[in-house]
mmCIF file of C-alpha atoms and ligand atoms in Angstrom:
data_model
loop_
_atom_site.group_PDB
_atom_site.id
_atom_site.type_symbol
_atom_site.label_atom_id
_atom_site.label_comp_id
_atom_site.label_asym_id
_atom_site.label_seq_id
_atom_site.Cartn_x
_atom_site.Cartn_y
_atom_site.Cartn_z
ATOM 1 C CA MET A 1 -0.299 4.858 -13.270
ATOM 2 C CA ILE A 2 0.511 6.808 -10.106
ATOM 3 C CA GLU A 3 -1.756 6.509 -7.091
ATOM 4 C CA VAL A 4 -1.298 8.548 -3.930
ATOM 5 C CA THR A 5 -3.693 7.828 -1.066
ATOM 6 C CA GLY A 6 -3.978 9.543 2.326
ATOM 7 C CA LEU A 7 -0.336 10.574 2.174
ATOM 8 C CA THR A 8 0.972 12.383 5.249
ATOM 9 C CA LYS A 9 4.546 13.467 5.920
ATOM 10 C CA ARG A 10 5.825 15.462 8.899
ATOM 11 C CA TYR A 11 9.169 17.040 9.598
ATOM 12 C CA GLY A 12 9.221 17.518 13.364
ATOM 13 C CA ARG A 13 6.059 19.430 14.174
ATOM 14 C CA LYS A 14 5.660 20.686 10.625
ATOM 15 C CA THR A 15 3.150 18.727 8.522
ATOM 16 C CA ALA A 16 4.587 19.080 5.022
ATOM 17 C CA VAL A 17 1.972 16.866 3.338
ATOM 18 C CA ASP A 18 -1.426 16.373 4.928
ATOM 19 C CA ASP A 19 -3.703 13.508 3.813
ATOM 20 C CA VAL A 20 -2.929 13.972 0.125
ATOM 21 C CA GLY A 21 -4.608 11.812 -2.474
ATOM 22 C CA PHE A 22 -4.634 11.860 -6.273
ATOM 23 C CA THR A 23 -4.293 9.671 -9.346
ATOM 24 C CA VAL A 24 -2.137 10.429 -12.380
ATOM 25 C CA ARG A 25 -3.406 8.815 -15.559
ATOM 26 C CA PRO A 26 -1.601 7.852 -18.751
ATOM 27 C CA GLY A 27 -2.074 9.799 -21.984
ATOM 28 C CA LEU A 28 -2.039 13.190 -20.283
ATOM 29 C CA VAL A 29 0.479 15.697 -19.024
ATOM 30 C CA THR A 30 -0.472 16.342 -15.414
ATOM 31 C CA GLY A 31 0.858 19.427 -13.653
ATOM 32 C CA PHE A 32 1.485 19.386 -9.897
ATOM 33 C CA LEU A 33 1.064 23.033 -9.076
ATOM 34 C CA GLY A 34 1.592 25.003 -5.890
ATOM 35 C CA PRO A 35 3.646 27.791 -4.285
ATOM 36 C CA ASN A 36 7.087 27.227 -2.718
ATOM 37 C CA GLY A 37 6.776 25.079 0.382
ATOM 38 C CA ALA A 38 3.390 23.643 -0.648
ATOM 39 C CA GLY A 39 4.553 20.028 -0.365
ATOM 40 C CA LYS A 40 5.247 19.126 -4.013
ATOM 41 C CA SER A 41 8.826 17.881 -3.598
ATOM 42 C CA THR A 42 7.951 16.020 -0.405
ATOM 43 C CA THR A 43 5.174 14.151 -2.208
ATOM 44 C CA LEU A 44 7.453 13.311 -5.141
ATOM 45 C CA ARG A 45 10.288 12.234 -2.830
ATOM 46 C CA VAL A 46 8.012 9.764 -1.072
ATOM 47 C CA LEU A 47 6.693 8.538 -4.427
ATOM 48 C CA LEU A 48 10.263 7.929 -5.600
ATOM 49 C CA GLY A 49 11.279 6.145 -2.417
ATOM 50 C CA LEU A 50 13.636 8.859 -1.155
ATOM 51 C CA ASP A 51 11.570 9.625 1.919
ATOM 52 C CA ARG A 52 9.196 7.506 3.982
ATOM 53 C CA PRO A 53 5.629 8.582 4.685
ATOM 54 C CA ASP A 54 4.138 8.956 8.171
ATOM 55 C CA GLY A 55 0.836 7.724 6.759
ATOM 56 C CA GLY A 56 -0.764 6.670 3.517
ATOM 57 C CA THR A 57 0.743 5.280 0.345
ATOM 58 C CA ALA A 58 2.329 6.527 -2.877
ATOM 59 C CA LEU A 59 2.363 3.791 -5.481
ATOM 60 C CA ILE A 60 3.569 3.335 -9.053
ATOM 61 C CA ASP A 61 1.734 0.623 -10.962
ATOM 62 C CA GLY A 62 0.474 -0.638 -7.607
ATOM 63 C CA ARG A 63 3.924 -0.923 -6.025
ATOM 64 C CA ARG A 64 6.284 1.133 -3.917
ATOM 65 C CA TYR A 65 9.173 2.476 -6.006
ATOM 66 C CA ARG A 66 11.664 0.159 -4.296
ATOM 67 C CA ASP A 67 9.531 -2.854 -5.210
ATOM 68 C CA LEU A 68 9.438 -2.100 -8.946
ATOM 69 C CA ARG A 69 11.036 -4.831 -11.021
ATOM 70 C CA HIS A 70 12.617 -2.462 -13.552
ATOM 71 C CA PRO A 71 12.694 0.970 -11.884
ATOM 72 C CA LEU A 72 14.430 2.935 -14.665
ATOM 73 C CA ARG A 73 12.252 1.391 -17.364
ATOM 74 C CA THR A 74 9.114 2.066 -15.368
ATOM 75 C CA VAL A 75 9.679 5.582 -14.114
ATOM 76 C CA GLY A 76 12.119 8.301 -15.131
ATOM 77 C CA ALA A 77 12.593 10.938 -12.454
ATOM 78 C CA LEU A 78 14.116 14.369 -12.179
ATOM 79 C CA LEU A 79 14.495 15.676 -8.641
ATOM 80 C CA ASP A 80 16.490 18.547 -7.222
ATOM 81 C CA GLY A 81 19.796 17.573 -5.659
ATOM 82 C CA ALA A 82 19.847 14.023 -7.028
ATOM 83 C CA GLY A 83 22.618 14.796 -9.500
ATOM 84 C CA PRO A 84 25.779 12.917 -10.474
ATOM 85 C CA VAL A 85 29.254 13.200 -8.927
ATOM 86 C CA PRO A 86 30.675 16.605 -10.019
ATOM 87 C CA GLU A 87 34.003 15.087 -11.140
ATOM 88 C CA ARG A 88 32.218 12.841 -13.642
ATOM 89 C CA ARG A 89 31.740 13.633 -17.294
ATOM 90 C CA GLY A 90 28.063 13.847 -18.225
ATOM 91 C CA VAL A 91 28.344 11.117 -20.821
ATOM 92 C CA ASP A 92 30.151 8.779 -18.379
ATOM 93 C CA HIS A 93 27.385 9.232 -15.818
ATOM 94 C CA LEU A 94 24.771 8.163 -18.367
ATOM 95 C CA THR A 95 26.900 5.307 -19.666
ATOM 96 C CA TRP A 96 27.340 4.010 -16.122
ATOM 97 C CA MET A 97 23.584 4.281 -15.490
ATOM 98 C CA ALA A 98 22.856 2.442 -18.742
ATOM 99 C CA ARG A 99 25.318 -0.329 -17.957
ATOM 100 C CA SER A 100 24.051 -0.908 -14.429
ATOM 101 C CA ASN A 101 20.463 -1.069 -15.682
ATOM 102 C CA ARG A 102 21.046 -3.188 -18.809
ATOM 103 C CA ILE A 103 20.024 -0.375 -21.109
ATOM 104 C CA PRO A 104 21.616 -0.465 -24.599
ATOM 105 C CA ARG A 105 24.591 1.884 -24.883
ATOM 106 C CA ARG A 106 23.228 3.614 -27.991
ATOM 107 C CA ARG A 107 20.413 5.007 -25.869
ATOM 108 C CA VAL A 108 22.943 7.360 -24.201
ATOM 109 C CA ARG A 109 23.571 9.164 -27.500
ATOM 110 C CA GLU A 110 19.825 9.270 -28.214
ATOM 111 C CA VAL A 111 18.859 10.944 -24.937
ATOM 112 C CA LEU A 112 21.751 13.425 -25.184
ATOM 113 C CA GLU A 113 20.423 14.467 -28.610
ATOM 114 C CA LEU A 114 16.876 14.682 -27.257
ATOM 115 C CA VAL A 115 17.821 17.133 -24.502
ATOM 116 C CA GLY A 116 20.321 19.049 -26.639
ATOM 117 C CA LEU A 117 23.399 18.164 -24.593
ATOM 118 C CA ALA A 118 25.311 16.080 -27.158
ATOM 119 C CA ASP A 119 28.100 18.651 -27.626
ATOM 120 C CA ALA A 120 28.651 19.346 -23.918
ATOM 121 C CA ALA A 121 28.344 15.798 -22.595
ATOM 122 C CA GLY A 122 32.123 15.217 -22.691
ATOM 123 C CA GLY A 123 32.725 17.927 -20.080
ATOM 124 C CA ARG A 124 32.795 17.394 -16.324
ATOM 125 C CA VAL A 125 29.546 18.005 -14.496
ATOM 126 C CA LYS A 126 31.187 20.512 -12.113
ATOM 127 C CA GLY A 127 31.643 22.857 -15.081
ATOM 128 C CA TYR A 128 27.970 22.710 -16.087
ATOM 129 C CA SER A 129 25.537 25.594 -15.705
ATOM 130 C CA LEU A 130 22.237 25.005 -13.895
ATOM 131 C CA GLY A 131 20.501 24.573 -17.260
ATOM 132 C CA MET A 132 23.078 22.006 -18.424
ATOM 133 C CA ARG A 133 22.669 20.042 -15.184
ATOM 134 C CA GLN A 134 18.941 20.146 -15.692
ATOM 135 C CA ARG A 135 19.371 18.793 -19.241
ATOM 136 C CA LEU A 136 21.608 16.016 -17.952
ATOM 137 C CA GLY A 137 19.019 15.151 -15.308
ATOM 138 C CA LEU A 138 16.362 14.971 -18.002
ATOM 139 C CA ALA A 139 18.578 12.769 -20.147
ATOM 140 C CA ALA A 140 18.980 10.444 -17.158
ATOM 141 C CA ALA A 141 15.213 10.393 -16.622
ATOM 142 C CA LEU A 142 14.642 9.445 -20.266
ATOM 143 C CA LEU A 143 17.401 6.831 -20.417
ATOM 144 C CA GLY A 144 15.240 3.787 -19.663
ATOM 145 C CA ASP A 145 12.549 4.913 -22.135
ATOM 146 C CA PRO A 146 10.206 4.820 -19.130
ATOM 147 C CA GLU A 147 6.457 4.475 -19.146
ATOM 148 C CA ILE A 148 6.142 7.208 -16.515
ATOM 149 C CA LEU A 149 7.962 10.536 -16.134
ATOM 150 C CA VAL A 150 8.051 12.354 -12.787
ATOM 151 C CA LEU A 151 9.795 15.707 -13.038
ATOM 152 C CA ASP A 152 10.224 18.210 -10.215
ATOM 153 C CA GLU A 153 10.415 21.753 -11.652
ATOM 154 C CA PRO A 154 11.932 20.526 -14.955
ATOM 155 C CA VAL A 155 12.283 23.922 -16.647
ATOM 156 C CA ASN A 156 14.280 25.457 -13.776
ATOM 157 C CA GLY A 157 17.355 27.190 -15.161
ATOM 158 C CA LEU A 158 16.572 26.240 -18.764
ATOM 159 C CA ASP A 159 16.957 28.662 -21.664
ATOM 160 C CA PRO A 160 14.161 29.023 -24.261
ATOM 161 C CA ASP A 161 15.605 26.196 -26.373
ATOM 162 C CA GLY A 162 15.644 23.938 -23.316
ATOM 163 C CA ILE A 163 12.096 24.872 -22.352
ATOM 164 C CA ARG A 164 10.865 24.191 -25.889
ATOM 165 C CA ARG A 165 12.544 20.780 -25.891
ATOM 166 C CA VAL A 166 11.104 19.816 -22.501
ATOM 167 C CA ARG A 167 7.597 20.828 -23.543
ATOM 168 C CA GLN A 168 7.864 18.837 -26.752
ATOM 169 C CA LEU A 169 9.230 15.798 -24.916
ATOM 170 C CA LEU A 170 6.390 15.856 -22.408
ATOM 171 C CA ARG A 171 3.738 16.322 -25.110
ATOM 172 C CA ASP A 172 5.210 13.451 -27.156
ATOM 173 C CA HIS A 173 5.416 11.215 -24.103
ATOM 174 C CA ALA A 174 1.759 11.769 -23.234
ATOM 175 C CA ALA A 175 0.682 11.457 -26.882
ATOM 176 C CA ALA A 176 2.275 7.998 -26.894
ATOM 177 C CA GLY A 177 -0.161 7.032 -24.150
ATOM 178 C CA ARG A 178 2.368 7.358 -21.326
ATOM 179 C CA THR A 179 2.169 9.109 -17.980
ATOM 180 C CA VAL A 180 3.702 12.512 -17.188
ATOM 181 C CA LEU A 181 3.689 14.310 -13.843
ATOM 182 C CA LEU A 182 5.583 17.584 -13.578
ATOM 183 C CA SER A 183 5.682 20.037 -10.717
ATOM 184 C CA SER A 184 5.835 23.791 -10.953
ATOM 185 C CA HIS A 185 5.196 26.860 -8.806
ATOM 186 C CA LEU A 186 4.131 28.836 -11.870
ATOM 187 C CA MET A 187 0.704 28.506 -13.466
ATOM 188 C CA ALA A 188 2.085 30.157 -16.619
ATOM 189 C CA GLU A 189 4.529 27.273 -17.106
ATOM 190 C CA MET A 190 1.646 24.840 -17.363
ATOM 191 C CA ALA A 191 -0.185 26.656 -20.147
ATOM 192 C CA GLY A 192 0.267 24.847 -23.439
ATOM 193 C CA THR A 193 1.989 21.916 -21.694
ATOM 194 C CA ALA A 194 -0.314 20.360 -19.104
ATOM 195 C CA ASP A 195 -3.777 18.926 -19.772
ATOM 196 C CA HIS A 196 -4.656 18.378 -16.162
ATOM 197 C CA ALA A 197 -3.602 20.061 -12.934
ATOM 198 C CA ILE A 198 -3.439 19.013 -9.309
ATOM 199 C CA VAL A 199 -3.056 22.040 -7.074
ATOM 200 C CA ILE A 200 -1.480 21.791 -3.615
ATOM 201 C CA THR A 201 -1.245 24.518 -0.986
ATOM 202 C CA GLY A 202 -0.046 24.161 2.615
ATOM 203 C CA GLY A 203 0.278 20.395 2.201
ATOM 204 C CA ARG A 204 -3.307 19.911 1.031
ATOM 205 C CA ILE A 205 -4.834 19.314 -2.390
ATOM 206 C CA VAL A 206 -7.112 22.219 -3.243
ATOM 207 C CA ALA A 207 -7.955 21.391 -6.869
ATOM 208 C CA ASP A 208 -7.728 18.417 -9.238
ATOM 209 C CA ALA A 209 -9.240 19.226 -12.634
ATOM 210 C CA PRO A 210 -8.551 19.872 -16.318
ATOM 211 C CA LEU A 211 -6.105 22.767 -16.640
ATOM 212 C CA ASP A 212 -8.628 24.873 -18.551
ATOM 213 C CA ASP A 213 -11.056 24.746 -15.623
ATOM 214 C CA ILE A 214 -8.352 25.733 -13.174
ATOM 215 C CA SER A 215 -6.911 28.600 -15.210
ATOM 216 C CA ALA A 216 -10.451 29.943 -15.750
ATOM 217 C CA GLY A 217 -10.778 30.228 -11.969
ATOM 218 C CA HIS A 218 -7.567 32.267 -11.607
HETATM 219 P P1 ADP B 301 7.549 22.471 -2.479
HETATM 220 O O1 ADP B 301 8.279 21.397 -3.220
HETATM 221 O O2 ADP B 301 6.116 22.573 -2.848
HETATM 222 O O3 ADP B 301 8.240 23.796 -2.574
HETATM 223 P P2 ADP B 301 8.384 21.000 -0.118
HETATM 224 O O4 ADP B 301 7.765 19.674 -0.254
HETATM 225 O O5 ADP B 301 9.822 21.141 -0.458
HETATM 226 O O6 ADP B 301 7.526 22.065 -0.939
HETATM 227 O O7 ADP B 301 8.199 21.506 1.373
HETATM 228 C C1 ADP B 301 6.968 21.405 2.085
HETATM 229 C C2 ADP B 301 7.196 21.867 3.518
HETATM 230 O O8 ADP B 301 8.009 20.933 4.212
HETATM 231 C C3 ADP B 301 7.897 23.216 3.640
HETATM 232 O O9 ADP B 301 7.378 23.886 4.758
HETATM 233 C C4 ADP B 301 9.334 22.808 3.886
HETATM 234 O O10 ADP B 301 9.997 23.810 4.620
HETATM 235 C C5 ADP B 301 9.171 21.536 4.685
HETATM 236 N N1 ADP B 301 10.291 20.608 4.487
HETATM 237 C C6 ADP B 301 10.600 19.966 3.337
HETATM 238 N N2 ADP B 301 11.658 19.162 3.489
HETATM 239 C C7 ADP B 301 12.054 19.296 4.791
HETATM 240 C C8 ADP B 301 13.103 18.717 5.587
HETATM 241 N N3 ADP B 301 13.966 17.825 5.076
HETATM 242 N N4 ADP B 301 13.163 19.093 6.877
HETATM 243 C C9 ADP B 301 12.302 19.952 7.400
HETATM 244 N N5 ADP B 301 11.298 20.537 6.710
HETATM 245 C C10 ADP B 301 11.168 20.215 5.426
HETATM 246 P P1 ADP B 302 11.009 -1.157 4.918
HETATM 247 O O1 ADP B 302 10.291 -0.995 6.213
HETATM 248 O O2 ADP B 302 10.308 -2.096 3.951
HETATM 249 O O3 ADP B 302 12.479 -1.415 5.024
HETATM 250 P P2 ADP B 302 11.281 1.731 4.526
HETATM 251 O O4 ADP B 302 12.173 1.781 5.696
HETATM 252 O O5 ADP B 302 11.705 2.426 3.289
HETATM 253 O O6 ADP B 302 10.881 0.231 4.128
HETATM 254 O O7 ADP B 302 9.858 2.309 4.867
HETATM 255 C C1 ADP B 302 9.378 2.378 6.172
HETATM 256 C C2 ADP B 302 7.887 2.354 6.141
HETATM 257 O O8 ADP B 302 7.356 3.284 5.196
HETATM 258 C C3 ADP B 302 7.345 1.004 5.778
HETATM 259 O O9 ADP B 302 6.218 0.755 6.569
HETATM 260 C C4 ADP B 302 6.960 1.158 4.329
HETATM 261 O O10 ADP B 302 5.885 0.291 4.007
HETATM 262 C C5 ADP B 302 6.527 2.607 4.280
HETATM 263 N N1 ADP B 302 6.688 3.196 2.934
HETATM 264 C C6 ADP B 302 7.821 3.631 2.350
HETATM 265 N N2 ADP B 302 7.562 4.152 1.135
HETATM 266 C C7 ADP B 302 6.230 4.045 0.944
HETATM 267 C C8 ADP B 302 5.316 4.392 -0.100
HETATM 268 N N3 ADP B 302 5.744 4.992 -1.223
HETATM 269 N N4 ADP B 302 4.005 4.106 0.079
HETATM 270 C C9 ADP B 302 3.594 3.508 1.190
HETATM 271 N N5 ADP B 302 4.361 3.171 2.216
HETATM 272 C C10 ADP B 302 5.681 3.413 2.110
#
């Protein structure tokens, strides 16, 4: 479970996230929805330990990310700009991640199949399109077979096949009783994927309700 309480984050005089609180429950796909600059990435960065809050807490299973005993097995994350070294081959990046986290090597092949990157994984990351990088990032997020998925704009740059795969993965993950939080700036992307939506605008939560209720109000 993800629990964010009274979270505040400033950059200079700009308050990017202002007293934000929400809970993300297992068994559902939860959308984190808001326009560009709303504070979605900032919230997720703090949650994933990449940024420190000015106030409040963002906890995963009651702990800060850095205090998790098995981070990759607990939470799989996809965040902009957190990609592998460009000179690396996609498959080597995943193999290295698996080795350093005591994840069985066969899991690398499995996640590459899941995201549809098996054929391209032998190429260097610098030659990948945006969609291929996104698929590799998803494969990395899935590697530890994590209980929780946190994905920042996961369908960015994906073709229809990629979008279909991501949707199916998220639905399956939630159906297995696990937790899924995905951000998007497009309401339309949530339809048919998310069950629940948390809406953020100008650093503040403005709605937290079943998706059907929120889309009815639009
Ligand atoms: P979103 O992910 O919803 O598009 P962000 O969390 O990236 O929004 O940004 C929220 C606000 O914080 C924006 O006004 C953005 O310009 C600002 N911001 C985000 N990161 C930084 C940073 N590193 N330095 C300064 N301002 C930032
Ligand atoms: P530490 O002080 O333990 O070395 P950091 O430098 O990463 O940790 O964090 C600085 C401050 O931000 C600390 O007070 C820490 O408790 C707090 N902090 C960092 N991440 C979170 C989080 N996700 N939720 C609550 N507090 C956090």
